[in-house]
mmCIF file of C-alpha atoms in Angstrom:
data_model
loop_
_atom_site.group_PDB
_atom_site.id
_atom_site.type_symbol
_atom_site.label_atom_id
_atom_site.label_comp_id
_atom_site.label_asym_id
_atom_site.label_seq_id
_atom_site.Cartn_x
_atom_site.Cartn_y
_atom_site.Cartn_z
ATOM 1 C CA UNK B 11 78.128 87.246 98.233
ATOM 2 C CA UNK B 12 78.711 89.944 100.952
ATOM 3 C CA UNK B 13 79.429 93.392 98.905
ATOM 4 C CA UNK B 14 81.926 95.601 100.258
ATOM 5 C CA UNK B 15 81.398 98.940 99.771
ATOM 6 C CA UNK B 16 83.898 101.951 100.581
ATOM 7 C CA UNK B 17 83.116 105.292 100.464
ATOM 8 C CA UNK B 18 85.630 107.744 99.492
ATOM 9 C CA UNK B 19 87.101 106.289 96.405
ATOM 10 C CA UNK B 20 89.485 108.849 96.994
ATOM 11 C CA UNK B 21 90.683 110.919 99.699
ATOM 12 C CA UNK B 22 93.034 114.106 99.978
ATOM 13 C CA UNK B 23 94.422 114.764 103.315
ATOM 14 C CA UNK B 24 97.164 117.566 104.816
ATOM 15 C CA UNK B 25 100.082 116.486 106.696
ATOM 16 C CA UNK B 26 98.988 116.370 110.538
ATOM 17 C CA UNK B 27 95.462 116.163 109.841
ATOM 18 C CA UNK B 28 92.848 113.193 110.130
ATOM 19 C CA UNK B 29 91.794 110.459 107.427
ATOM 20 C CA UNK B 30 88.426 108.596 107.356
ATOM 21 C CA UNK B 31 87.730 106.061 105.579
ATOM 22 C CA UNK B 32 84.170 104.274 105.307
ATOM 23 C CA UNK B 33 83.429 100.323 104.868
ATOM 24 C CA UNK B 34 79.969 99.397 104.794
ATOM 25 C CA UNK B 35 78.982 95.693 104.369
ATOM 26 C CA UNK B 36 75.885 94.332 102.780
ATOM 27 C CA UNK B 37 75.062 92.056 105.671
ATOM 28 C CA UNK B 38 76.176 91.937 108.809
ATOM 29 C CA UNK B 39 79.708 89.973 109.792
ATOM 30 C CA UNK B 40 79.613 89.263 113.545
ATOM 31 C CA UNK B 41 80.386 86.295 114.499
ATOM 32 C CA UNK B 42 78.189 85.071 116.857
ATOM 33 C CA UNK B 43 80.500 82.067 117.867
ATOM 34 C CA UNK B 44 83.893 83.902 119.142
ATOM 35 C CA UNK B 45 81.738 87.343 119.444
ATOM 36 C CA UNK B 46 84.466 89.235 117.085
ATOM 37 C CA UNK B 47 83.992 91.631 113.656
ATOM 38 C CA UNK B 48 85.551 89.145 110.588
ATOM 39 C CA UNK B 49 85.998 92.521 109.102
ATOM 40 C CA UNK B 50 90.092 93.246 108.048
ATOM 41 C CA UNK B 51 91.990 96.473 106.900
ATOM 42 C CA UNK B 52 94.737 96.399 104.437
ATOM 43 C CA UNK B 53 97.053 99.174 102.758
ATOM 44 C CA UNK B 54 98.521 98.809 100.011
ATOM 45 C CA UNK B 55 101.593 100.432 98.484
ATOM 46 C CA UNK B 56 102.717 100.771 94.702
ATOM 47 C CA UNK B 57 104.811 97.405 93.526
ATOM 48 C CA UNK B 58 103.853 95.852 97.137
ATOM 49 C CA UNK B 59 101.275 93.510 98.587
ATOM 50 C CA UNK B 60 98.694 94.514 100.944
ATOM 51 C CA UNK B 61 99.945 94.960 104.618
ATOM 52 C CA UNK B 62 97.568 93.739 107.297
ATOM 53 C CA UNK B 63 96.773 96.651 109.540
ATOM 54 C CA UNK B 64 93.819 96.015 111.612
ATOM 55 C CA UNK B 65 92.154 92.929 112.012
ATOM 56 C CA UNK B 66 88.839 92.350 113.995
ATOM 57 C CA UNK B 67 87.758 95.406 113.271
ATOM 58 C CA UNK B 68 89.609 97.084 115.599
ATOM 59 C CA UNK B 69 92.566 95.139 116.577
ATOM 60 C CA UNK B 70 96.028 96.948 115.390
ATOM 61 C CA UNK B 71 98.543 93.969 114.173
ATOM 62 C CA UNK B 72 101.710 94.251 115.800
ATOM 63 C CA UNK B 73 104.053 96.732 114.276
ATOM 64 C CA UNK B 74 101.243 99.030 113.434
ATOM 65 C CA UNK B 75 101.785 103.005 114.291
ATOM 66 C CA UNK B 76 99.344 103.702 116.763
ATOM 67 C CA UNK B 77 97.802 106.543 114.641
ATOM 68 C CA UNK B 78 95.824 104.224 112.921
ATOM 69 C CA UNK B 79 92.581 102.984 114.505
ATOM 70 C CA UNK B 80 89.686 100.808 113.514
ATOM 71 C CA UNK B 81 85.917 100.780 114.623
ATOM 72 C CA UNK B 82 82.771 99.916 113.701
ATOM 73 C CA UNK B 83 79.650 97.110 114.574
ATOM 74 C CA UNK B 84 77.884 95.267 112.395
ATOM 75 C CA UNK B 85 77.915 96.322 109.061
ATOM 76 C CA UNK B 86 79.774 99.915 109.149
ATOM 77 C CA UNK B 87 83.331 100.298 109.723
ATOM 78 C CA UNK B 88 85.712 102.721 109.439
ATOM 79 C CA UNK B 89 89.753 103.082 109.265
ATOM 80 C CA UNK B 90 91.086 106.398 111.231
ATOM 81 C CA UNK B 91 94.275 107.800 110.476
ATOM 82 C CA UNK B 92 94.823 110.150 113.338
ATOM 83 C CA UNK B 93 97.577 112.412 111.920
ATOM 84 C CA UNK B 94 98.631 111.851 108.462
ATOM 85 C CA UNK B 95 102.237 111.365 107.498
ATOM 86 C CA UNK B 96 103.702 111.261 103.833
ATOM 87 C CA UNK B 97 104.253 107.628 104.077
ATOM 88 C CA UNK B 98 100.880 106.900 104.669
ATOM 89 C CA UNK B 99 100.188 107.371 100.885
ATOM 90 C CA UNK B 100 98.596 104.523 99.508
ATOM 91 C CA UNK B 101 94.783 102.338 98.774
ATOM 92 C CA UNK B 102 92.956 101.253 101.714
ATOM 93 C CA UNK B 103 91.210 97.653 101.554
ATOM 94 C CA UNK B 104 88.060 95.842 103.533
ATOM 95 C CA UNK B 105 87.707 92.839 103.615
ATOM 96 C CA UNK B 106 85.699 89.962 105.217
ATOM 97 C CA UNK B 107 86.291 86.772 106.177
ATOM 98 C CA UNK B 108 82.757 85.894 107.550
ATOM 99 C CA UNK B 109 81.058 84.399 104.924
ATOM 100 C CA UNK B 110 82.622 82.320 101.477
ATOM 101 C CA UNK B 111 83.531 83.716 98.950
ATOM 102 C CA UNK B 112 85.620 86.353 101.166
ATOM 103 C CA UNK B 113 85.307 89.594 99.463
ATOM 104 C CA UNK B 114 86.951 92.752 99.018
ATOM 105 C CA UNK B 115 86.036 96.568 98.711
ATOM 106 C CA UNK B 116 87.013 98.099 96.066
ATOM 107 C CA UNK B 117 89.319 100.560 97.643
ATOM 108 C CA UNK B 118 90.018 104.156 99.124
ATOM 109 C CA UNK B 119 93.010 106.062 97.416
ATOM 110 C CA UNK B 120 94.790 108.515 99.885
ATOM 111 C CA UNK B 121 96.596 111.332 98.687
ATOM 112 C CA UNK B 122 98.141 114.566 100.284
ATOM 113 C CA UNK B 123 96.498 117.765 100.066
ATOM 114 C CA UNK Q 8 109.344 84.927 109.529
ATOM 115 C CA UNK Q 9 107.538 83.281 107.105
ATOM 116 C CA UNK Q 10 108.201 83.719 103.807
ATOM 117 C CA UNK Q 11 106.238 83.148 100.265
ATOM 118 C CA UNK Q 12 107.721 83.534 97.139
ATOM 119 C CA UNK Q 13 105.151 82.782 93.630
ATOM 120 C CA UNK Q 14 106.265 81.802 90.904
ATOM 121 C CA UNK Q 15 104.444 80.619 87.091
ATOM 122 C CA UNK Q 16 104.641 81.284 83.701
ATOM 123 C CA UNK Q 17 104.081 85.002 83.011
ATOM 124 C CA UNK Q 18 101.855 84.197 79.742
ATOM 125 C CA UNK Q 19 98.893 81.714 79.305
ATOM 126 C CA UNK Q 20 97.058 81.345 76.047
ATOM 127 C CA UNK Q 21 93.659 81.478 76.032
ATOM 128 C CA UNK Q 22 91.622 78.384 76.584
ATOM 129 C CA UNK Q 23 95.117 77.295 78.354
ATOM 130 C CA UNK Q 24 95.661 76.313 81.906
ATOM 131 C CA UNK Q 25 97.187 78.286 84.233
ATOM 132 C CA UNK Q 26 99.522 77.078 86.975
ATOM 133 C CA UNK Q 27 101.056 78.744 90.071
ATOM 134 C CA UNK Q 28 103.392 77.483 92.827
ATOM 135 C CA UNK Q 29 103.891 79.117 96.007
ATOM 136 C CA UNK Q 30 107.011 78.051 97.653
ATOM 137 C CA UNK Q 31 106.932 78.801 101.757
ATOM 138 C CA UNK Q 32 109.781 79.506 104.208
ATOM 139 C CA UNK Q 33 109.720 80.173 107.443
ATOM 140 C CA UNK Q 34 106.720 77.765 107.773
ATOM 141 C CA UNK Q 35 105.808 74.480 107.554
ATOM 142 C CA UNK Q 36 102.639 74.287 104.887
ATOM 143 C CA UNK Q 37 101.183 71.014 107.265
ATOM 144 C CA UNK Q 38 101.208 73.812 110.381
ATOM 145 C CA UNK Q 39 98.146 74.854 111.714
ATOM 146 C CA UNK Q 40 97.427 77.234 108.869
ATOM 147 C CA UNK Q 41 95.207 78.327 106.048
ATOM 148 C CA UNK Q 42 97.176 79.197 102.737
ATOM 149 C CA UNK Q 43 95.205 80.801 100.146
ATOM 150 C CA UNK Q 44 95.420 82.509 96.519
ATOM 151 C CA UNK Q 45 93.704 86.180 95.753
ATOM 152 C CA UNK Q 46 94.485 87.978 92.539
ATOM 153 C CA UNK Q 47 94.643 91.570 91.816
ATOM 154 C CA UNK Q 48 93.523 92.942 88.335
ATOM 155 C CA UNK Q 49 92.300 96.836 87.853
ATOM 156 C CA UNK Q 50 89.150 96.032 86.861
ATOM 157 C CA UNK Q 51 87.906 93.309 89.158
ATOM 158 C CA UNK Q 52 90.137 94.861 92.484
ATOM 159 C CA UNK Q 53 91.414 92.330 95.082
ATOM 160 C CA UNK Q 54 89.491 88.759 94.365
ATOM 161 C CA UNK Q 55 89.616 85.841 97.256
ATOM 162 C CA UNK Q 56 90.331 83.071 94.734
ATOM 163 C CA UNK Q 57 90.338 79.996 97.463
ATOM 164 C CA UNK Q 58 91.552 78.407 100.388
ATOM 165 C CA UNK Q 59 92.814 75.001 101.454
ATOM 166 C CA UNK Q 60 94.131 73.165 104.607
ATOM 167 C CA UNK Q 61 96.824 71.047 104.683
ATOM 168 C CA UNK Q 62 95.219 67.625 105.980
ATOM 169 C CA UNK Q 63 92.435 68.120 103.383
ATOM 170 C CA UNK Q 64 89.576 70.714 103.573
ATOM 171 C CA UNK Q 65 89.284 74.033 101.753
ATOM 172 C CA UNK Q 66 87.139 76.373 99.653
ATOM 173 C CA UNK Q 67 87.104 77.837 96.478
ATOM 174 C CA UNK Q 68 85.045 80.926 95.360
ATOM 175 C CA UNK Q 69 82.050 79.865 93.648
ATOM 176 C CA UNK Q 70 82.182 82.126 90.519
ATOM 177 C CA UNK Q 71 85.856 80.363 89.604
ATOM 178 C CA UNK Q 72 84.817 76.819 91.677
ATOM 179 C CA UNK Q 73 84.478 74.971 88.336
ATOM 180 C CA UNK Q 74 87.905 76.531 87.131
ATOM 181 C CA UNK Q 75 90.205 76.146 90.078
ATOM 182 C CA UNK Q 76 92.302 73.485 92.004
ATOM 183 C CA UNK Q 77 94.386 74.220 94.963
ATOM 184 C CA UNK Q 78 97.003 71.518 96.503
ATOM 185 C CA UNK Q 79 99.632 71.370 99.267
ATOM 186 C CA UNK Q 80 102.632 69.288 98.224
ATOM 187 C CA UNK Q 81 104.501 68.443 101.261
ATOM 188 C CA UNK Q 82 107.597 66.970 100.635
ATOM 189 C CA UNK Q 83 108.314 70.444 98.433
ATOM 190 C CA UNK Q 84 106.568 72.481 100.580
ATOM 191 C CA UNK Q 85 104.675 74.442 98.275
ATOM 192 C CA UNK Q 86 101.046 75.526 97.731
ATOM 193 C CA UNK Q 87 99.875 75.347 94.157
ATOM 194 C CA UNK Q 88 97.111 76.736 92.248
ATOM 195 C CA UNK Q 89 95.450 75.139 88.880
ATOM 196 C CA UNK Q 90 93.181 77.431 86.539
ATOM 197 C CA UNK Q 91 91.852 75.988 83.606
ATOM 198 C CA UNK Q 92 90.134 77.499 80.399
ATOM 199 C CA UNK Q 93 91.350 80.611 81.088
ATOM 200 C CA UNK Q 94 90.519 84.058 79.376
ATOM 201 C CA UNK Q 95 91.894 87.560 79.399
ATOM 202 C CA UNK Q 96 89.382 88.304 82.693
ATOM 203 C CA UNK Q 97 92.094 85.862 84.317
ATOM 204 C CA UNK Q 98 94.871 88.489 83.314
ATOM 205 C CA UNK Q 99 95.778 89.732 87.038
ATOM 206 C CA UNK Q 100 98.419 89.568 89.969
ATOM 207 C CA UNK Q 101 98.050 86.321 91.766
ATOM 208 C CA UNK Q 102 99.421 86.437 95.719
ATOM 209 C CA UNK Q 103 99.837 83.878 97.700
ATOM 210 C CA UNK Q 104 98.537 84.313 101.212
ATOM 211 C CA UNK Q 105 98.752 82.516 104.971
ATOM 212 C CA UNK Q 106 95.643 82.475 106.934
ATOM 213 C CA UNK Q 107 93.295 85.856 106.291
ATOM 214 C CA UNK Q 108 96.025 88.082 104.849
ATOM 215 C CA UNK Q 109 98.544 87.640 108.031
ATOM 216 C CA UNK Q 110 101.526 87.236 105.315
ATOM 217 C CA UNK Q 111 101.318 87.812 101.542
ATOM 218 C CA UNK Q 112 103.591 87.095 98.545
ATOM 219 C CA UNK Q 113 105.091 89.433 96.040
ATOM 220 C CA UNK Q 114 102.572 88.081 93.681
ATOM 221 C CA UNK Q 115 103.274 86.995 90.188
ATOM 222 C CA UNK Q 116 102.031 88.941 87.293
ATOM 223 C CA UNK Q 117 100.015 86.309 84.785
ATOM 224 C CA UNK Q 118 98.762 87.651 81.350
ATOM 225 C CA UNK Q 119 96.523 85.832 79.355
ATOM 226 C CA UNK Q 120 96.945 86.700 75.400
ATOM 227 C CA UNK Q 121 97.936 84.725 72.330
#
């Protein structure tokens, strides 16, 4: 299985400022066939499901505040909030889709500071 | 805008079999779509359960292969997920899900206890 690994666990930001957080995969997830990241970002709100945010590593989903960003190759990615608002409050997911059984990291809380 | 609503029992026994229904809107389940199931438990995080195709073809994830069933029922048009010989490590939040996380459920809260 491909291991997800995010790094914080946890994260306090201040209003206005920037939020990183790290994925790191334990293989690479580049598919060689359509040249594209299988690699996925999700938040996730209290009593809600995850929300799609960026998908392809770096491809916003439609709807998506453009303060949020995605980047990354091969096996490290990373979620940028530019500018962090109160709504923005919530657990950040990985995930990839390149290899069975898709897997998950394990999470990045973000708080305000 | 597609729609998926989960539904089950709320409480399996152990040993038991547990089984979900995910009714879609919006959609057609024989479009040209993956529908999946993940669950959600605190302390296993988000798990990719399976995925299956409409005109046959799927996946499951190999540590729950032996366990788990998915099927599309058309005429209802519903997705439905089968896990047997279940234990409390099945306690969790099972979503239903189109394609890789494009659209997601409320999810459906399913304890295991006696």
């Amino acid at each position: 299985d491909i291991v997800m690994t995010q790094y914080p666990d946890s994260l306090a930001v201040s209003l206005g400022e920037r939020a990183t957080i790290n994925c790191r995969s334990s293989q690479t997830i580049f598919l060689n066939t359509n040249n594209k990241l299988n690699l996925t970002w999700f938040q996730q709100k209290p009593g809600q499901p995850p929300k799609k945010l960026i998908d392809w590593a770096s491809s916003r989903e439609s709807g998506v505040p453009a303060r949020f960003s995605g980047s990354g190759s091969g096996a490290d990615f990373t979620l940028t909030i530019s500018s962090l608002l109160a709504e923005d409050v919530a657990i950040y997911y990985c995930h990839q889709y390149y290899s069975v059984p898709y897997t998950f990291g394990q999470g990045t809380k973000l708080e305000i500071k | 805008q597609v729609h998926l609503q989960e539904s089950g029992p709320g409480v399996v026994k152990p040993s038991g079999t547990l089984s979900l229904t995910c009714a879609v809107s919006g959609d057609s389940v024989t479009s040209n779509h993956w529908w999946s199931w993940v669950r959600q438990s605190p302390k296993k995080g988000l798990e990719w359960i399976g995925r299956i195709y409409h005109v046959g073809g799927g996946s499951y994830n190999p540590s729950l292969e032996s366990r788990v069933t998915m099927s599309v029922d058309r005429s209802k048009n519903e997705i439905s997920l089968t896990v047997t010989s279940v234990t409390v490590a099945d306690t969790a939040v099972y979503y239903c899900v189109r394609d890789f996380g494009d659209n997601w459920g409320r999810g459906t809260l399913v304890l295991v206890s006696s």
